[in-house]
Amino acid sequence: MEKKKVLFISQEIKPFLPSSDVSEAARKLPQGVQESGKEIRVFMPRFGVINERRHQLHEVIRLSGMNLIVDDMDHPLIIKVASIPTARMQVYFIDNEEYFKRKGVFSDEKGEEYDDNDERSMFFCRGVLETVKKLGWKPDIIHCHGWMTSLMPMYVKDIYKNDPHFADTKVVYSLYDNEFNKNWDARFGEKLKFEGFDEGIIDSIKSGDYLSLNKAAMENADGIVMGSDSLHEELKAAFEETEKFKLEFESEEVQPKLMSEFFDKVIDEEALIQ
C-alpha cells in the first residue's frame, strides 16, 4: 500500500527558531508521523534571524527561480533546504529578499509588527503550494501551524480548488495561543481580490485580525487541532462547537501517534461517512 503523504507547514520550527508551542509541535510531530509510516515534507519561512551557516542551509536550484505575484508585484521565490540529522528529517525554506531577509520574525526591534505580514503570509502559502507541485509530490494532508499559515485552507479550497494536484488534499489546522496585536494591512481585502479569492472569503477576513483569520481557517479546514492547552475564549468556543473532525490538546508523548491516527480519519472521511 502506498504511504500516505503529509505536508507540514509552520511559521516556526525548532531548532531554527526559539522554543514555542508552534516550534516544538512543528519539530516533533513530523518526526513522529514519519516514524508511524507516513511520508512527510516540511516547510517554513527562511527568516533573516536563522543562521544559514550553523544550520547548513543551501539553495535548491531546481526548485528556485519562480516568480510569485502578490498585490500585482513580482516576487522571486527562492527555496532552501536543511536537515535535522537527529530526526532524519529535511526542512524546506521559503525565501525572498524583500519579505524574509530582515532581522526580525514577525516584528521589528521595537516590537512593532510588520506592515506586510499579510503579504508575507500570502507569499509563504503560495510558495509552498507551487514548490510542492514542482516536486511532483501530492499531499493527502496539509497540516498548518501558526497564524502565518491561516490562509492555507482558503488557498487549497478556493484558489487551487480546480488544480488536479490538490483535488483530494485535506487540510488540518492547528490552533495556538499566539495572538498578534496589529491587524493586517488596510488594503488586505484588495490584495485578496487580486488573488482571485471568493467574495465570501474576502468579507470574512478582510479586517486582517487574529480571530477572523483563525475562524476562517477553521471554517475551510477539514480537521481542527487544539495545539495549545489554552486558547482565546472565542476560538475555544468555536473549536468546541465545530462538527468537523477535531483533536483535543494532548501531551507531547502521545501526540504524534494520535495525530497520525487523526490524519487517517480525515483522509478517509468519505469511507467513514459511508
XYZ file of N, CA and C in Angstrom, residues 17-271:
765
model
N 14.216 28.309 15.014
C 13.712 29.435 15.791
C 13.518 28.970 17.238
N 13.440 29.910 18.178
C 13.350 29.527 19.596
C 12.122 28.689 19.928
N 12.151 28.100 21.109
C 11.081 27.217 21.568
C 9.773 27.973 21.776
N 8.683 27.385 21.283
C 7.329 27.894 21.483
C 6.389 26.721 21.259
N 5.109 26.882 21.551
C 4.147 25.811 21.279
C 4.211 25.397 19.809
N 4.292 26.417 18.942
C 4.297 26.149 17.498
C 5.589 25.460 17.080
N 6.735 26.009 17.470
C 8.015 25.464 17.002
C 8.279 24.062 17.536
N 7.833 23.785 18.763
C 8.007 22.448 19.347
C 7.143 21.424 18.622
N 5.875 21.771 18.405
C 4.965 20.842 17.716
C 5.429 20.581 16.288
N 5.852 21.653 15.597
C 6.264 21.510 14.201
C 7.598 20.791 14.057
N 8.323 20.661 15.142
C 9.560 19.870 15.134
C 9.268 18.388 15.415
N 8.414 18.118 16.401
C 8.246 16.743 16.869
C 7.169 15.957 16.120
N 6.105 16.641 15.713
C 5.030 15.919 15.023
C 5.468 15.306 13.694
N 6.171 16.057 12.823
C 6.603 15.433 11.560
C 7.448 14.184 11.780
N 8.369 14.252 12.742
C 9.205 13.081 13.021
C 8.351 11.900 13.468
N 7.424 12.146 14.408
C 6.574 11.072 14.911
C 5.674 10.487 13.839
N 5.128 11.364 12.992
C 4.234 10.899 11.923
C 5.028 10.117 10.879
N 6.254 10.559 10.608
C 7.121 9.820 9.682
C 7.447 8.428 10.241
N 7.736 8.373 11.530
C 8.053 7.085 12.157
C 6.841 6.158 12.214
N 5.640 6.725 12.083
C 4.425 5.895 12.070
C 4.166 5.284 10.692
N 4.999 5.658 9.702
C 4.881 5.030 8.388
C 4.385 5.927 7.285
N 4.239 7.206 7.566
C 3.777 8.134 6.534
C 4.969 8.869 5.920
N 4.742 9.387 4.714
C 5.768 10.174 4.025
C 5.509 11.643 4.337
N 6.544 12.402 4.614
C 6.342 13.791 5.000
C 7.203 14.749 4.175
N 6.748 15.996 4.122
C 7.552 17.135 3.689
C 7.260 18.247 4.694
N 8.267 19.086 4.962
C 8.136 20.128 5.978
C 8.623 21.462 5.409
N 7.832 22.520 5.603
C 8.172 23.852 5.086
C 8.023 24.912 6.170
N 8.909 25.913 6.117
C 8.787 27.103 6.953
C 9.409 28.291 6.216
N 9.144 29.537 6.651
C 9.813 30.686 6.029
C 11.288 30.750 6.443
N 12.141 31.303 5.569
C 13.558 31.452 5.892
C 13.780 32.867 6.449
N 13.382 33.038 7.708
C 13.533 34.343 8.340
C 15.007 34.723 8.465
N 15.273 36.038 8.461
C 16.642 36.538 8.494
C 17.404 36.215 9.761
N 16.699 35.869 10.824
C 17.383 35.532 12.085
C 17.939 34.106 12.080
N 17.574 33.320 11.080
C 18.060 31.935 11.007
C 19.501 31.936 10.491
N 20.374 31.305 11.215
C 21.792 31.250 10.849
C 22.008 30.143 9.806
N 22.224 30.559 8.566
C 22.340 29.590 7.464
C 23.574 28.711 7.610
N 24.666 29.300 8.084
C 25.901 28.520 8.208
C 25.761 27.467 9.305
N 25.249 27.882 10.466
C 25.127 26.953 11.584
C 24.195 25.785 11.233
N 23.105 26.092 10.550
C 22.129 25.045 10.237
C 22.335 24.427 8.852
N 23.373 24.891 8.160
C 23.774 24.317 6.865
C 22.641 24.360 5.824
N 22.022 25.523 5.712
C 21.028 25.711 4.669
C 21.723 25.856 3.317
N 21.126 25.309 2.289
C 21.641 25.552 0.943
C 20.479 25.641 -0.039
N 20.684 26.408 -1.094
C 19.618 26.635 -2.060
C 19.394 25.398 -2.925
N 18.138 25.136 -3.232
C 17.772 24.056 -4.151
C 17.493 24.717 -5.503
N 18.509 24.709 -6.357
C 18.442 25.468 -7.615
C 17.267 25.024 -8.488
N 17.029 23.717 -8.531
C 15.974 23.212 -9.439
C 14.584 23.642 -9.001
N 14.418 24.031 -7.734
C 13.105 24.459 -7.240
C 12.978 25.975 -7.196
N 14.103 26.681 -7.171
C 14.086 28.143 -7.128
C 13.849 28.706 -8.526
N 13.594 30.008 -8.578
C 13.526 30.677 -9.877
C 12.141 31.091 -10.315
N 11.101 30.611 -9.619
C 9.751 31.067 -9.954
C 9.545 32.493 -9.454
N 8.618 33.191 -10.063
C 8.168 34.481 -9.563
C 6.720 34.349 -9.129
N 6.383 34.841 -7.957
C 5.002 34.860 -7.492
C 4.511 36.295 -7.483
N 3.302 36.507 -7.957
C 2.726 37.852 -7.981
C 1.879 38.042 -6.727
N 2.230 39.038 -5.930
C 1.446 39.420 -4.756
C 1.142 40.908 -4.875
N -0.137 41.264 -4.831
C -0.553 42.660 -4.962
C 0.016 43.290 -6.236
N -0.081 42.525 -7.338
C 0.332 42.987 -8.665
C 1.831 43.290 -8.780
N 2.624 42.664 -7.895
C 4.078 42.834 -7.949
C 4.744 41.466 -8.011
N 5.795 41.375 -8.843
C 6.568 40.130 -8.950
C 7.526 39.978 -7.772
N 7.562 38.768 -7.205
C 8.469 38.490 -6.093
C 9.170 37.154 -6.353
N 10.492 37.148 -6.506
C 11.218 35.897 -6.764
C 11.105 34.923 -5.583
N 10.915 33.658 -5.922
C 10.807 32.601 -4.913
C 12.115 31.806 -4.879
N 12.727 31.769 -3.708
C 13.963 31.008 -3.511
C 13.668 29.879 -2.525
N 14.118 28.681 -2.845
C 13.892 27.522 -1.972
C 15.233 27.043 -1.423
N 15.284 26.895 -0.124
C 16.480 26.359 0.537
C 16.077 25.125 1.337
N 17.066 24.370 1.755
C 16.783 23.148 2.493
C 17.867 22.928 3.535
N 17.470 22.302 4.630
C 18.423 21.906 5.678
C 17.908 20.620 6.302
N 18.782 19.917 6.991
C 18.405 18.657 7.635
C 18.435 18.793 9.149
N 17.579 18.007 9.794
C 17.680 17.821 11.241
C 18.161 16.382 11.413
N 19.479 16.176 11.533
C 20.055 14.825 11.484
C 19.468 13.871 12.522
N 19.201 14.371 13.727
C 18.680 13.500 14.787
C 17.286 12.978 14.461
N 16.615 13.633 13.523
C 15.246 13.230 13.181
C 15.142 12.610 11.793
N 16.253 12.545 11.074
C 16.223 12.087 9.673
C 15.139 12.845 8.893
N 15.162 14.148 9.055
C 14.096 14.982 8.523
C 14.675 16.197 7.811
N 14.164 16.473 6.620
C 14.567 17.668 5.882
C 13.513 18.764 6.086
N 13.975 19.999 6.106
C 13.065 21.140 6.161
C 13.343 22.038 4.955
N 12.288 22.344 4.205
C 12.380 23.276 3.089
C 12.045 24.679 3.587
N 12.780 25.677 3.062
C 12.582 27.057 3.472
C 12.119 27.903 2.287
N 11.040 28.650 2.506
C 10.565 29.618 1.518
C 11.288 30.939 1.779
N 11.998 31.442 0.768
C 12.809 32.637 0.960
C 12.499 33.673 -0.118
N 12.638 34.917 0.280
C 12.512 36.050 -0.634
C 13.169 37.239 0.043
N 13.993 37.958 -0.696
C 14.788 39.028 -0.094
C 13.928 40.108 0.538
N 12.862 40.502 -0.133
C 12.025 41.595 0.380
C 11.266 41.185 1.643
N 10.752 39.949 1.668
C 9.878 39.532 2.764
C 10.612 38.926 3.962
N 11.721 38.244 3.717
C 12.276 37.423 4.791
C 13.733 37.699 5.177
N 14.390 38.665 4.568
C 15.790 38.906 4.908
C 15.972 39.707 6.196
N 14.971 40.484 6.578
C 15.092 41.368 7.744
C 15.397 40.584 9.020
N 16.024 41.242 9.975
C 16.462 40.570 11.208
C 15.367 40.563 12.277
N 14.191 40.197 11.865
C 13.077 40.041 12.783
C 12.162 38.985 12.213
N 11.378 38.357 13.055
C 10.484 37.308 12.578
C 9.134 37.907 12.195
N 8.378 38.375 13.171
C 7.071 38.972 12.889
C 7.033 40.469 13.198
N 8.039 40.963 13.923
C 8.043 42.367 14.322
C 9.473 42.906 14.323
N 9.590 44.242 14.338
C 10.911 44.875 14.303
C 11.522 44.954 15.709
N 12.675 45.629 15.797
C 13.402 45.682 17.069
C 12.636 46.437 18.158
N 11.632 47.236 17.750
C 10.806 47.950 18.737
C 9.569 47.140 19.140
N 9.430 45.942 18.548
C 8.262 45.120 18.849
C 7.052 45.453 18.004
N 7.234 46.333 17.014
C 6.140 46.727 16.119
C 5.983 45.676 15.028
N 4.776 45.105 14.932
C 4.551 44.050 13.938
C 4.640 44.616 12.521
N 5.240 43.855 11.623
C 5.488 44.331 10.265
C 4.183 44.614 9.517
N 4.197 45.725 8.753
C 3.007 46.115 7.993
C 2.670 45.122 6.886
N 3.675 44.374 6.424
C 3.430 43.458 5.297
C 3.307 41.995 5.737
N 2.941 41.747 6.991
C 2.758 40.355 7.424
C 1.675 39.645 6.616
N 0.709 40.404 6.096
C -0.317 39.801 5.240
C 0.312 39.258 3.957
N 1.164 40.076 3.319
C 1.806 39.645 2.073
C 2.806 38.520 2.323
N 3.484 38.571 3.455
C 4.439 37.509 3.796
C 3.696 36.174 3.943
N 2.516 36.225 4.542
C 1.704 35.018 4.689
C 1.234 34.506 3.329
N 0.777 35.418 2.473
C 0.315 35.027 1.136
C 1.453 34.406 0.338
N 2.616 35.048 0.383
C 3.772 34.550 -0.362
C 4.195 33.178 0.158
N 4.207 33.018 1.471
C 4.601 31.740 2.063
C 3.664 30.611 1.630
N 2.350 30.825 1.771
C 1.380 29.769 1.419
C 1.447 29.421 -0.066
N 1.471 30.442 -0.919
C 1.565 30.189 -2.358
C 2.887 29.521 -2.708
N 3.958 29.979 -2.076
C 5.281 29.411 -2.354
C 5.342 27.932 -2.031
N 4.732 27.539 -0.920
C 4.690 26.117 -0.544
C 3.930 25.311 -1.596
N 2.753 25.779 -1.974
C 1.927 25.020 -2.918
C 2.615 24.896 -4.284
N 3.219 25.971 -4.753
C 3.887 25.924 -6.059
C 5.132 25.042 -6.015
N 5.822 25.043 -4.897
C 7.020 24.200 -4.773
C 6.652 22.727 -4.699
N 5.595 22.419 -3.977
C 5.136 21.023 -3.887
C 4.721 20.517 -5.275
N 4.087 21.380 -6.054
C 3.730 20.992 -7.428
C 4.990 20.709 -8.245
N 5.992 21.569 -8.088
C 7.238 21.396 -8.834
C 7.952 20.113 -8.421
N 7.799 19.736 -7.151
C 8.370 18.477 -6.661
C 7.634 17.262 -7.226
N 6.414 17.482 -7.720
C 5.601 16.369 -8.204
C 5.085 15.496 -7.060
N 4.901 16.096 -5.918
C 4.538 15.369 -4.687
C 3.137 15.802 -4.271
N 2.181 14.876 -4.285
C 0.780 15.202 -3.979
C 0.456 14.870 -2.531
N 0.232 15.876 -1.687
C -0.068 15.592 -0.281
C -1.505 15.122 -0.077
N -1.672 14.139 0.795
C -3.019 13.740 1.215
C -3.548 14.710 2.256
N -2.632 15.223 3.082
C -2.975 16.155 4.158
C -1.969 17.307 4.151
N -2.481 18.527 4.364
C -1.608 19.661 4.680
C -1.928 20.059 6.115
N -0.937 20.004 6.979
C -1.136 20.354 8.390
C -0.487 21.707 8.655
N -1.297 22.685 9.077
C -0.869 24.078 9.212
C -0.648 24.468 10.670
N 0.484 25.142 10.929
C 0.846 25.546 12.292
C 1.149 27.036 12.349
N 0.343 27.788 13.105
C 0.603 29.212 13.309
C -0.202 30.105 12.386
N -0.477 31.327 12.851
C -1.346 32.231 12.096
C -0.791 32.613 10.728
N 0.526 32.491 10.532
C 1.072 32.794 9.214
C 0.623 31.773 8.169
N 0.079 30.645 8.617
C -0.440 29.618 7.709
C -1.967 29.662 7.615
N -2.592 30.668 8.247
C -4.058 30.677 8.334
C -4.747 30.800 6.976
N -4.051 31.320 5.975
C -4.651 31.449 4.642
C -4.616 30.140 3.851
N -3.813 29.177 4.289
C -3.639 27.949 3.514
C -4.951 27.193 3.268
N -5.833 27.017 4.263
C -7.090 26.309 3.961
C -7.887 26.988 2.850
N -7.883 28.329 2.817
C -8.623 29.057 1.787
C -7.949 28.935 0.421
N -6.618 28.938 0.408
C -5.919 28.738 -0.863
C -6.267 27.377 -1.459
N -6.221 26.339 -0.636
C -6.471 24.977 -1.140
C -7.923 24.822 -1.581
N -8.865 25.347 -0.786
C -10.293 25.131 -1.048
C -10.878 26.097 -2.071
N -10.167 27.202 -2.344
C -10.712 28.200 -3.267
C -9.792 28.425 -4.467
N -8.630 29.025 -4.245
C -7.748 29.381 -5.364
C -7.265 28.146 -6.134
N -6.958 27.067 -5.405
C -6.415 25.857 -6.045
C -7.451 24.737 -6.165
N -8.717 25.067 -6.027
C -9.751 24.020 -5.984
C -9.870 23.243 -7.294
N -9.506 23.865 -8.414
C -9.578 23.174 -9.707
C -8.231 22.635 -10.171
N -7.236 22.720 -9.298
C -5.909 22.193 -9.631
C -5.880 20.702 -9.284
N -5.708 19.839 -10.290
C -5.737 18.397 -10.025
C -4.694 17.936 -9.003
N -3.636 18.721 -8.825
C -2.589 18.331 -7.880
C -3.112 18.294 -6.447
N -4.110 19.138 -6.171
C -4.640 19.228 -4.806
C -6.116 18.818 -4.713
N -6.598 18.124 -5.756
C -8.022 17.771 -5.812
C -8.475 16.944 -4.607
N -7.619 16.076 -4.113
C -8.001 15.200 -2.996
C -7.317 15.571 -1.682
N -6.658 16.724 -1.659
C -5.908 17.117 -0.468
C -6.830 17.635 0.625
N -6.642 17.141 1.836
C -7.374 17.631 3.009
C -6.465 18.586 3.786
N -7.087 19.491 4.529
C -6.315 20.456 5.313
C -6.671 20.327 6.787
N -5.647 20.242 7.619
C -5.812 20.239 9.075
C -5.154 21.509 9.602
N -5.869 22.223 10.474
C -5.368 23.490 11.011
C -5.241 23.398 12.522
N -4.051 23.706 13.042
C -3.828 23.706 14.486
C -3.985 25.116 15.051
N -4.750 25.224 16.127
C -4.965 26.494 16.814
C -3.957 26.649 17.949
N -3.372 27.834 18.041
C -2.380 28.078 19.084
C -2.702 29.371 19.838
N -2.188 29.448 21.041
C -2.308 30.644 21.850
C -1.149 31.574 21.502
N -1.218 32.174 20.295
C -0.104 33.016 19.826
C -0.648 34.244 19.097
N -1.518 34.946 19.790
C -2.227 36.082 19.206
C -1.276 37.204 18.779
N -1.605 37.845 17.640
C -0.877 39.064 17.275
C -1.787 40.266 17.546
N -1.198 41.446 17.658
C -1.939 42.605 18.151
C -2.363 43.591 17.075
N -1.634 43.596 15.967
C -1.872 44.620 14.949
C -2.555 43.997 13.730
N -3.734 44.503 13.385
C -4.442 43.977 12.222
C -3.584 44.115 10.966
N -3.806 43.193 10.019
C -3.061 43.241 8.776
C -3.418 44.499 7.991
N -2.665 44.754 6.941
C -2.765 45.976 6.152
C -4.213 46.316 5.773
N -4.529 47.609 5.771
C -5.889 48.066 5.448
C -6.301 47.667 4.028
N -5.318 47.427 3.163
C -5.598 47.022 1.781
C -5.638 45.499 1.612
N -5.659 44.770 2.704
C -5.640 43.310 2.643
C -6.771 42.759 1.772
N -7.972 43.333 1.899
C -9.106 42.882 1.090
C -8.849 43.047 -0.401
N -8.229 44.175 -0.795
C -7.901 44.403 -2.206
C -6.896 43.365 -2.712
N -5.932 43.045 -1.873
C -4.913 42.054 -2.252
C -5.539 40.675 -2.437
N -6.483 40.338 -1.561
C -7.185 39.057 -1.686
C -8.002 39.019 -2.984
N -8.611 40.150 -3.315
C -9.409 40.228 -4.550
C -8.514 40.031 -5.769
N -7.340 40.646 -5.744
C -6.392 40.478 -6.844
C -5.977 39.014 -6.970
N -5.854 38.313 -5.851
C -5.504 36.879 -5.858
C -6.598 36.043 -6.508
N -7.839 36.553 -6.449
C -8.957 35.821 -7.032
C -9.812 35.083 -6.022
N -9.697 35.451 -4.752
C -10.485 34.785 -3.720
C -11.974 35.078 -3.872
N -12.775 34.132 -3.417
C -14.227 34.266 -3.388
C -14.627 35.450 -2.505
N -15.681 36.163 -2.912
C -16.117 37.353 -2.169
C -16.476 37.023 -0.721
N -17.064 35.856 -0.496
C -17.426 35.462 0.859
C -16.210 35.311 1.753
N -15.155 34.727 1.195
C -13.909 34.576 1.951
C -13.302 35.945 2.239
N -13.282 36.815 1.208
C -12.717 38.156 1.388
C -13.440 38.900 2.507
N -14.775 38.863 2.483
C -15.554 39.573 3.507
C -15.257 39.043 4.906
N -14.999 37.738 5.003
C -14.806 37.141 6.329
C -13.451 37.464 6.949
N -12.457 37.829 6.117
C -11.106 38.019 6.669
C -10.465 39.360 6.315
N -11.174 40.234 5.586
C -10.529 41.462 5.094
C -10.071 42.393 6.215
N -10.652 42.257 7.406
C -10.195 43.073 8.539
C -8.783 42.671 8.972
N -8.361 41.445 8.631
C -6.995 41.007 8.906
C -6.667 40.874 10.381
N -7.671 40.575 11.206
C -7.400 40.406 12.631
C -7.225 38.929 12.967
N -6.611 38.688 14.084
C -6.248 37.332 14.521
C -7.454 36.394 14.576
N -8.552 36.860 15.164
C -9.716 35.985 15.338
C -10.370 35.631 14.006
N -10.578 36.615 13.135
C -11.254 36.319 11.866
C -10.419 35.387 10.991
N -9.099 35.553 11.001
C -8.229 34.675 10.210
C -8.286 33.237 10.720
N -8.234 33.070 12.032
C -8.286 31.722 12.603
C -9.658 31.077 12.418
N -10.715 31.860 12.564
C -12.062 31.309 12.378
C -12.283 30.888 10.925
N -11.788 31.696 9.985
C -11.925 31.335 8.561
C -11.105 30.087 8.245
N -9.923 29.987 8.853
C -9.109 28.783 8.651
C -9.843 27.554 9.162
N -10.481 27.664 10.325
C -11.265 26.557 10.871
C -12.428 26.199 9.938
N -13.083 27.237 9.429
C -14.257 27.037 8.568
C -13.895 26.288 7.286
N -12.701 26.547 6.760
C -12.298 25.964 5.478
C -11.433 24.713 5.603
N -10.994 24.404 6.810
C -10.194 23.193 7.023
C -11.094 21.970 7.143
N -10.501 20.800 6.996
C -11.244 19.534 7.141
C -11.126 18.981 8.553
N -10.078 19.404 9.261
C -9.868 18.951 10.630
C -9.215 20.059 11.443
N -9.554 20.120 12.726
C -9.036 21.159 13.613
C -8.333 20.501 14.791
N -7.187 21.055 15.168
C -6.407 20.536 16.299
C -6.201 21.656 17.315
N -6.362 21.327 18.589
C -6.064 22.283 19.651
C -4.580 22.141 19.972
N -3.785 23.091 19.479
C -2.334 22.984 19.590
C -1.758 23.496 20.897
N -2.500 24.349 21.600
C -2.084 24.861 22.908
C -3.109 24.437 23.950
N -2.667 24.298 25.194
C -3.614 23.855 26.223
C -4.547 24.974 26.666
N -4.263 26.223 26.254
C -5.199 27.323 26.486
C -5.330 28.116 25.200
N -6.527 28.626 24.935
C -6.788 29.371 23.709
C -7.638 30.594 24.034
N -7.652 31.552 23.102
C -8.591 32.668 23.188
C -10.004 32.086 23.328
N -10.809 32.680 24.200
C -12.135 32.131 24.524
C -13.007 31.927 23.283
N -12.961 32.868 22.334
C -13.788 32.743 21.126
C -13.355 31.558 20.266
N -12.040 31.350 20.174
C -11.553 30.215 19.382
C -11.864 28.896 20.082
N -11.740 28.895 21.402
C -12.060 27.688 22.157
C -13.524 27.326 21.982
N -14.405 28.327 22.026
C -15.839 28.087 21.836
C -16.120 27.563 20.431
N -15.457 28.153 19.427
C -15.641 27.705 18.037
C -15.148 26.273 17.869
N -14.041 25.945 18.528
C -13.499 24.589 18.476
C -14.489 23.595 19.090
N -15.059 23.953 20.219
C -15.994 23.051 20.902
C -17.278 22.856 20.105
N -17.678 23.889 19.364
C -18.946 23.833 18.627
C -18.824 23.177 17.253
N -17.627 23.144 16.686
C -17.497 22.635 15.320
C -17.865 21.156 15.218
N -18.453 20.799 14.091
C -18.803 19.400 13.825
C -17.757 18.743 12.925
N -16.700 19.458 12.645
C -15.617 18.881 11.835
C -14.799 17.924 12.697
N -13.935 17.155 12.040
C -13.003 16.319 12.791
C -12.159 17.223 13.689
N -11.988 16.847 14.937
C -11.171 17.672 15.825
C -10.399 16.798 16.800
N -9.262 17.327 17.210
C -8.392 16.628 18.141
C -8.057 17.583 19.281
N -8.383 17.183 20.499
C -8.108 17.989 21.685
C -6.602 18.075 21.925
N -6.216 19.034 22.768
C -4.814 19.163 23.151
C -4.364 17.904 23.894
N -3.209 17.380 23.499
C -2.680 16.167 24.128
C -1.222 16.377 24.527
N -0.759 15.548 25.437
C 0.627 15.658 25.894
C 1.589 15.295 24.769
N 2.787 15.817 24.887
C 3.807 15.640 23.863
C 4.099 14.165 23.573
N 4.028 13.326 24.604
C 4.396 11.914 24.463
C 3.450 11.159 23.527
N 2.152 11.449 23.632
C 1.166 10.680 22.856
C 0.718 11.396 21.595
N 1.093 12.679 21.475
C 0.573 13.482 20.371
C 0.888 12.929 18.977
N 2.147 12.528 18.678
C 2.417 12.038 17.312
C 1.561 10.845 16.902
N 1.392 9.884 17.803
C 0.578 8.693 17.480
C -0.887 9.085 17.238
N -1.433 9.919 18.131
C -2.823 10.353 17.982
C -3.006 11.189 16.720
N -2.002 12.009 16.396
C -2.097 12.841 15.200
C -2.087 11.985 13.940
N -1.250 10.975 13.910
C -1.205 10.091 12.743
C -2.554 9.400 12.534
N -3.149 8.946 13.627
C -4.475 8.313 13.552
C -5.539 9.325 13.129
N -5.405 10.556 13.609
C -6.339 11.623 13.249
C -6.265 11.914 11.747
N -5.050 11.965 11.215
C -4.885 12.167 9.776
C -5.606 11.075 8.990
N -5.482 9.825 9.446
C -6.151 8.711 8.762
C -7.660 8.928 8.698
N -8.225 9.406 9.808
C -9.672 9.666 9.849
C -10.065 10.749 8.854
N -9.292 11.833 8.829
C -9.608 12.950 7.938
C -9.457 12.538 6.474
N -8.390 11.802 6.162
C -8.165 11.354 4.776
C -9.271 10.423 4.329
N -9.706 9.553 5.210
C -10.710 8.527 4.866
C -12.119 8.970 5.198
N -12.361 10.284 5.144
C -13.657 10.843 5.532
C -14.817 10.195 4.797
N -14.704 10.076 3.470
C -15.825 9.514 2.694
C -16.139 8.090 3.116
N -15.068 7.300 3.352
C -15.268 5.919 3.765
C -15.973 5.851 5.112
